[in-house]
Amino acid sequence: MADSGKTSREAAPAAKVDLKKSLDSYQAKRGEFRTLDVPDMQYLMIDGHGDPNVSPEYVAALAALYPVAYKMKFSSKRELARDYVVPPLEGLWWAADMESFTVGRDKSQWDWTMMLMVPEWLDRAAFENAVALVGEKDAPERLADVRFETLSEGTCVQTLHVGSYDDEAPVLAEMHDEVIPARGFVMRGIHHEIYFSDPRKVAPERMRTLLRQPVEPA
């Protein structure tokens, strides 16, 4: 057989990293509440208010967030030869009256920060370059609102919820009112969700969402 002149290592493309599978902080099981120390992580972030199901502000937020994330991914693959799967959408959620979030589920009262995690090998310069590229043509309405920040959560309790977003309340009640106090903690910081399922493609009863609450010793 003729020698192609390429070794198998040269011929094989670099593996694409899937951070939601490789990072421990993205691991959770249904019915199990983990206590773990979440490392500092960097994100693309954008803020808003109101019901994400009907808010034009929410739609505009995602329309600005994703193009920046994909520009960073493509630049990483092209310039650094490091390809990765864009991590799942994440959200920080809170309200002036937290019962409107955990009990009443009055989404019109919710504040939120939507986020996409950025791999640790990319920096602010890569972010600024991506924003500039996205802005060159048909810039999203809220592009200027996208920011690059590090989130420090530290000790957290988290679990996996399987089902509709509107069915989270009993799981949150168990986490907040039973699990966290029983482990000698009190809540601090902001409720955090990580969306492993695309609601456009997955039936509500099968959607997988990681629910996380930062805590501190009581």
mmCIF file of C-alpha atoms in Angstrom:
data_model
loop_
_atom_site.group_PDB
_atom_site.id
_atom_site.type_symbol
_atom_site.label_atom_id
_atom_site.label_comp_id
_atom_site.label_asym_id
_atom_site.label_seq_id
_atom_site.Cartn_x
_atom_site.Cartn_y
_atom_site.Cartn_z
ATOM 1 C CA MET A 1 0.000 0.000 0.000
ATOM 2 C CA ALA A 2 1.372 3.415 -0.873
ATOM 3 C CA ASP A 3 2.440 5.685 1.988
ATOM 4 C CA SER A 4 0.058 8.638 2.230
ATOM 5 C CA GLY A 5 2.686 10.735 3.951
ATOM 6 C CA LYS A 6 0.385 11.412 6.918
ATOM 7 C CA THR A 7 0.474 9.783 10.285
ATOM 8 C CA SER A 8 -2.784 8.859 11.970
ATOM 9 C CA ARG A 9 -2.184 11.671 14.463
ATOM 10 C CA GLU A 10 -1.841 14.225 11.666
ATOM 11 C CA ALA A 11 -4.920 12.941 9.867
ATOM 12 C CA ALA A 12 -7.227 12.935 12.866
ATOM 13 C CA PRO A 13 -8.963 16.234 13.653
ATOM 14 C CA ALA A 14 -8.776 17.603 17.184
ATOM 15 C CA ALA A 15 -11.519 16.268 19.426
ATOM 16 C CA LYS A 16 -14.429 18.603 20.119
ATOM 17 C CA VAL A 17 -14.774 19.229 23.858
ATOM 18 C CA ASP A 18 -18.230 18.984 25.428
ATOM 19 C CA LEU A 19 -17.860 20.827 28.724
ATOM 20 C CA LYS A 20 -21.262 19.814 30.097
ATOM 21 C CA LYS A 21 -20.000 16.227 30.049
ATOM 22 C CA SER A 22 -16.448 16.846 31.277
ATOM 23 C CA LEU A 23 -16.997 19.364 34.112
ATOM 24 C CA ASP A 24 -18.123 17.998 37.481
ATOM 25 C CA SER A 25 -20.223 21.088 38.208
ATOM 26 C CA TYR A 26 -22.599 20.077 35.394
ATOM 27 C CA GLN A 27 -23.300 16.650 36.869
ATOM 28 C CA ALA A 28 -26.566 15.985 38.723
ATOM 29 C CA LYS A 29 -29.076 13.183 39.164
ATOM 30 C CA ARG A 30 -32.837 13.251 39.572
ATOM 31 C CA GLY A 31 -33.880 12.782 43.190
ATOM 32 C CA GLU A 32 -30.343 13.344 44.499
ATOM 33 C CA PHE A 33 -29.158 16.593 46.074
ATOM 34 C CA ARG A 34 -25.408 17.173 45.725
ATOM 35 C CA THR A 35 -23.347 19.533 47.851
ATOM 36 C CA LEU A 36 -20.301 20.675 45.912
ATOM 37 C CA ASP A 37 -17.853 23.527 45.499
ATOM 38 C CA VAL A 38 -18.400 25.136 42.112
ATOM 39 C CA PRO A 39 -15.242 26.749 40.689
ATOM 40 C CA ASP A 40 -15.241 30.289 39.352
ATOM 41 C CA MET A 41 -16.484 30.205 35.765
ATOM 42 C CA GLN A 42 -16.641 32.837 33.039
ATOM 43 C CA TYR A 43 -19.802 33.611 31.121
ATOM 44 C CA LEU A 44 -21.442 35.709 28.489
ATOM 45 C CA MET A 45 -24.296 37.398 30.367
ATOM 46 C CA ILE A 46 -27.301 39.562 29.597
ATOM 47 C CA ASP A 47 -30.012 40.832 31.977
ATOM 48 C CA GLY A 48 -33.761 41.288 31.731
ATOM 49 C CA HIS A 49 -37.125 41.261 33.474
ATOM 50 C CA GLY A 50 -40.477 39.564 32.970
ATOM 51 C CA ASP A 51 -42.056 36.345 31.751
ATOM 52 C CA PRO A 52 -39.588 34.642 29.377
ATOM 53 C CA ASN A 53 -42.501 32.971 27.553
ATOM 54 C CA VAL A 54 -43.959 36.268 26.317
ATOM 55 C CA SER A 55 -41.264 38.916 26.830
ATOM 56 C CA PRO A 56 -39.769 40.489 23.664
ATOM 57 C CA GLU A 57 -36.867 41.477 25.921
ATOM 58 C CA TYR A 58 -36.061 37.805 26.532
ATOM 59 C CA VAL A 59 -36.152 36.954 22.822
ATOM 60 C CA ALA A 60 -33.872 39.907 22.063
ATOM 61 C CA ALA A 61 -31.492 38.827 24.824
ATOM 62 C CA LEU A 62 -30.970 35.364 23.361
ATOM 63 C CA ALA A 63 -30.699 36.844 19.863
ATOM 64 C CA ALA A 64 -27.681 38.817 21.087
ATOM 65 C CA LEU A 65 -26.136 36.142 23.316
ATOM 66 C CA TYR A 66 -25.843 33.234 20.894
ATOM 67 C CA PRO A 67 -24.094 34.982 17.962
ATOM 68 C CA VAL A 68 -21.317 36.141 20.293
ATOM 69 C CA ALA A 69 -20.946 32.632 21.717
ATOM 70 C CA TYR A 70 -20.642 31.086 18.259
ATOM 71 C CA LYS A 71 -18.153 33.694 17.048
ATOM 72 C CA MET A 72 -15.986 32.815 20.055
ATOM 73 C CA LYS A 73 -16.321 29.104 19.317
ATOM 74 C CA PHE A 74 -15.354 29.502 15.657
ATOM 75 C CA SER A 75 -12.399 31.740 16.543
ATOM 76 C CA SER A 76 -11.201 29.181 19.084
ATOM 77 C CA LYS A 77 -11.359 26.411 16.482
ATOM 78 C CA ARG A 78 -9.689 28.466 13.760
ATOM 79 C CA GLU A 79 -7.015 30.315 15.724
ATOM 80 C CA LEU A 80 -6.299 27.963 18.640
ATOM 81 C CA ALA A 81 -7.269 24.603 17.107
ATOM 82 C CA ARG A 82 -9.527 24.050 20.131
ATOM 83 C CA ASP A 83 -13.085 23.202 19.191
ATOM 84 C CA TYR A 84 -15.920 22.818 21.673
ATOM 85 C CA VAL A 85 -19.672 22.441 21.906
ATOM 86 C CA VAL A 86 -21.307 25.724 22.921
ATOM 87 C CA PRO A 87 -22.445 25.001 26.499
ATOM 88 C CA PRO A 88 -26.129 24.907 27.432
ATOM 89 C CA LEU A 89 -28.115 28.027 28.207
ATOM 90 C CA GLU A 90 -28.129 28.967 31.885
ATOM 91 C CA GLY A 91 -30.140 31.446 33.913
ATOM 92 C CA LEU A 92 -29.985 33.273 37.229
ATOM 93 C CA TRP A 93 -33.515 34.006 38.481
ATOM 94 C CA TRP A 94 -34.849 36.138 41.317
ATOM 95 C CA ALA A 95 -37.702 38.438 42.316
ATOM 96 C CA ALA A 96 -38.356 41.154 44.874
ATOM 97 C CA ASP A 97 -40.851 38.728 46.443
ATOM 98 C CA MET A 98 -39.221 35.306 46.090
ATOM 99 C CA GLU A 99 -42.572 33.563 46.641
ATOM 100 C CA SER A 100 -43.540 34.808 43.183
ATOM 101 C CA PHE A 101 -40.720 32.592 41.939
ATOM 102 C CA THR A 102 -40.809 29.498 44.126
ATOM 103 C CA VAL A 103 -44.522 29.274 45.022
ATOM 104 C CA GLY A 104 -46.752 31.613 43.030
ATOM 105 C CA ARG A 105 -44.689 31.304 39.816
ATOM 106 C CA ASP A 106 -45.721 34.847 38.816
ATOM 107 C CA LYS A 107 -43.303 35.127 35.933
ATOM 108 C CA SER A 108 -44.182 38.743 35.213
ATOM 109 C CA GLN A 109 -42.333 39.634 38.438
ATOM 110 C CA TRP A 110 -39.133 37.766 37.642
ATOM 111 C CA ASP A 111 -35.714 39.267 37.015
ATOM 112 C CA TRP A 112 -33.132 37.209 35.163
ATOM 113 C CA THR A 113 -29.629 36.980 33.816
ATOM 114 C CA MET A 114 -29.236 34.581 30.895
ATOM 115 C CA MET A 115 -25.784 33.111 30.400
ATOM 116 C CA LEU A 116 -23.571 30.945 28.204
ATOM 117 C CA MET A 117 -20.385 29.589 29.753
ATOM 118 C CA VAL A 118 -17.071 30.425 28.053
ATOM 119 C CA PRO A 119 -14.150 27.939 28.214
ATOM 120 C CA GLU A 120 -11.287 28.983 30.476
ATOM 121 C CA TRP A 121 -8.798 29.244 27.594
ATOM 122 C CA LEU A 122 -10.704 32.166 26.023
ATOM 123 C CA ASP A 123 -10.297 35.672 27.429
ATOM 124 C CA ARG A 124 -11.776 39.172 27.278
ATOM 125 C CA ALA A 125 -9.898 39.939 24.076
ATOM 126 C CA ALA A 126 -11.615 36.976 22.404
ATOM 127 C CA PHE A 127 -14.965 38.283 23.673
ATOM 128 C CA GLU A 128 -14.367 41.804 22.407
ATOM 129 C CA ASN A 129 -13.287 40.486 19.017
ATOM 130 C CA ALA A 130 -16.436 38.341 18.798
ATOM 131 C CA VAL A 131 -18.677 41.303 19.642
ATOM 132 C CA ALA A 132 -16.980 43.386 16.974
ATOM 133 C CA LEU A 133 -17.495 40.641 14.369
ATOM 134 C CA VAL A 134 -21.170 40.197 15.284
ATOM 135 C CA GLY A 135 -21.668 43.952 15.032
ATOM 136 C CA GLU A 136 -20.290 44.225 11.521
ATOM 137 C CA LYS A 137 -23.559 43.261 9.839
ATOM 138 C CA ASP A 138 -27.157 43.166 11.101
ATOM 139 C CA ALA A 139 -26.111 43.679 14.726
ATOM 140 C CA PRO A 140 -28.625 42.267 17.229
ATOM 141 C CA GLU A 141 -30.700 44.871 19.032
ATOM 142 C CA ARG A 142 -29.181 44.092 22.448
ATOM 143 C CA LEU A 143 -25.599 43.338 21.416
ATOM 144 C CA ALA A 144 -24.252 46.194 23.545
ATOM 145 C CA ASP A 145 -25.886 44.626 26.624
ATOM 146 C CA VAL A 146 -23.891 41.379 26.404
ATOM 147 C CA ARG A 147 -21.067 41.313 28.944
ATOM 148 C CA PHE A 148 -18.209 38.985 29.861
ATOM 149 C CA GLU A 149 -17.983 38.225 33.594
ATOM 150 C CA THR A 150 -16.747 35.667 36.086
ATOM 151 C CA LEU A 151 -19.369 34.059 38.332
ATOM 152 C CA SER A 152 -18.194 32.948 41.790
ATOM 153 C CA GLU A 153 -20.717 30.635 43.470
ATOM 154 C CA GLY A 154 -18.601 28.514 45.821
ATOM 155 C CA THR A 155 -20.489 25.935 47.887
ATOM 156 C CA CYS A 156 -23.807 24.965 46.293
ATOM 157 C CA VAL A 157 -26.558 22.372 46.527
ATOM 158 C CA GLN A 158 -27.909 21.127 43.209
ATOM 159 C CA THR A 159 -30.148 18.483 41.701
ATOM 160 C CA LEU A 160 -31.614 17.467 38.358
ATOM 161 C CA HIS A 161 -35.258 18.230 37.645
ATOM 162 C CA VAL A 162 -36.938 16.194 34.911
ATOM 163 C CA GLY A 163 -40.173 17.704 33.677
ATOM 164 C CA SER A 164 -41.808 20.998 32.873
ATOM 165 C CA TYR A 165 -40.289 24.213 34.178
ATOM 166 C CA ASP A 166 -43.615 24.894 35.881
ATOM 167 C CA ASP A 167 -43.255 21.681 37.894
ATOM 168 C CA GLU A 168 -40.029 22.792 39.588
ATOM 169 C CA ALA A 169 -41.741 24.260 42.664
ATOM 170 C CA PRO A 170 -41.946 21.024 44.756
ATOM 171 C CA VAL A 171 -38.283 20.237 44.041
ATOM 172 C CA LEU A 172 -37.250 23.757 45.001
ATOM 173 C CA ALA A 173 -39.342 23.586 48.164
ATOM 174 C CA GLU A 174 -37.605 20.345 49.179
ATOM 175 C CA MET A 175 -34.189 21.827 48.440
ATOM 176 C CA HIS A 176 -34.820 25.142 50.197
ATOM 177 C CA ASP A 177 -36.904 24.029 53.168
ATOM 178 C CA GLU A 178 -35.558 20.543 53.936
ATOM 179 C CA VAL A 179 -32.233 19.641 52.326
ATOM 180 C CA ILE A 180 -30.317 22.881 52.825
ATOM 181 C CA PRO A 181 -31.278 23.391 56.529
ATOM 182 C CA ALA A 182 -30.679 19.692 57.277
ATOM 183 C CA ARG A 183 -27.114 20.032 56.015
ATOM 184 C CA GLY A 184 -26.412 23.026 58.228
ATOM 185 C CA PHE A 185 -26.604 25.654 55.488
ATOM 186 C CA VAL A 186 -28.617 28.753 54.662
ATOM 187 C CA MET A 187 -29.239 30.064 51.181
ATOM 188 C CA ARG A 188 -27.250 32.919 49.711
ATOM 189 C CA GLY A 189 -26.772 34.318 46.233
ATOM 190 C CA ILE A 190 -29.134 33.681 43.349
ATOM 191 C CA HIS A 191 -31.061 30.630 42.134
ATOM 192 C CA HIS A 192 -29.295 29.141 39.103
ATOM 193 C CA GLU A 193 -30.704 26.887 36.374
ATOM 194 C CA ILE A 194 -28.902 25.036 33.566
ATOM 195 C CA TYR A 195 -31.004 23.857 30.635
ATOM 196 C CA PHE A 196 -29.877 20.546 29.157
ATOM 197 C CA SER A 197 -32.953 20.229 26.916
ATOM 198 C CA ASP A 198 -34.241 22.343 24.041
ATOM 199 C CA PRO A 199 -37.953 23.003 24.716
ATOM 200 C CA ARG A 200 -38.520 23.267 20.957
ATOM 201 C CA LYS A 201 -37.450 19.645 20.507
ATOM 202 C CA VAL A 202 -38.162 17.869 23.812
ATOM 203 C CA ALA A 203 -41.567 17.153 25.362
ATOM 204 C CA PRO A 204 -42.132 19.080 28.635
ATOM 205 C CA GLU A 205 -42.247 15.915 30.754
ATOM 206 C CA ARG A 206 -38.793 14.872 29.494
ATOM 207 C CA MET A 207 -36.914 18.173 29.831
ATOM 208 C CA ARG A 208 -33.793 18.053 32.010
ATOM 209 C CA THR A 209 -32.868 21.097 34.095
ATOM 210 C CA LEU A 210 -30.123 21.398 36.682
ATOM 211 C CA LEU A 211 -31.308 23.424 39.706
ATOM 212 C CA ARG A 212 -28.553 25.017 41.806
ATOM 213 C CA GLN A 213 -28.618 27.113 44.994
ATOM 214 C CA PRO A 214 -25.478 28.702 46.499
ATOM 215 C CA VAL A 215 -25.289 28.189 50.280
ATOM 216 C CA GLU A 216 -23.207 29.081 53.314
ATOM 217 C CA PRO A 217 -22.922 27.645 56.849
ATOM 218 C CA ALA A 218 -25.878 28.553 59.052
#
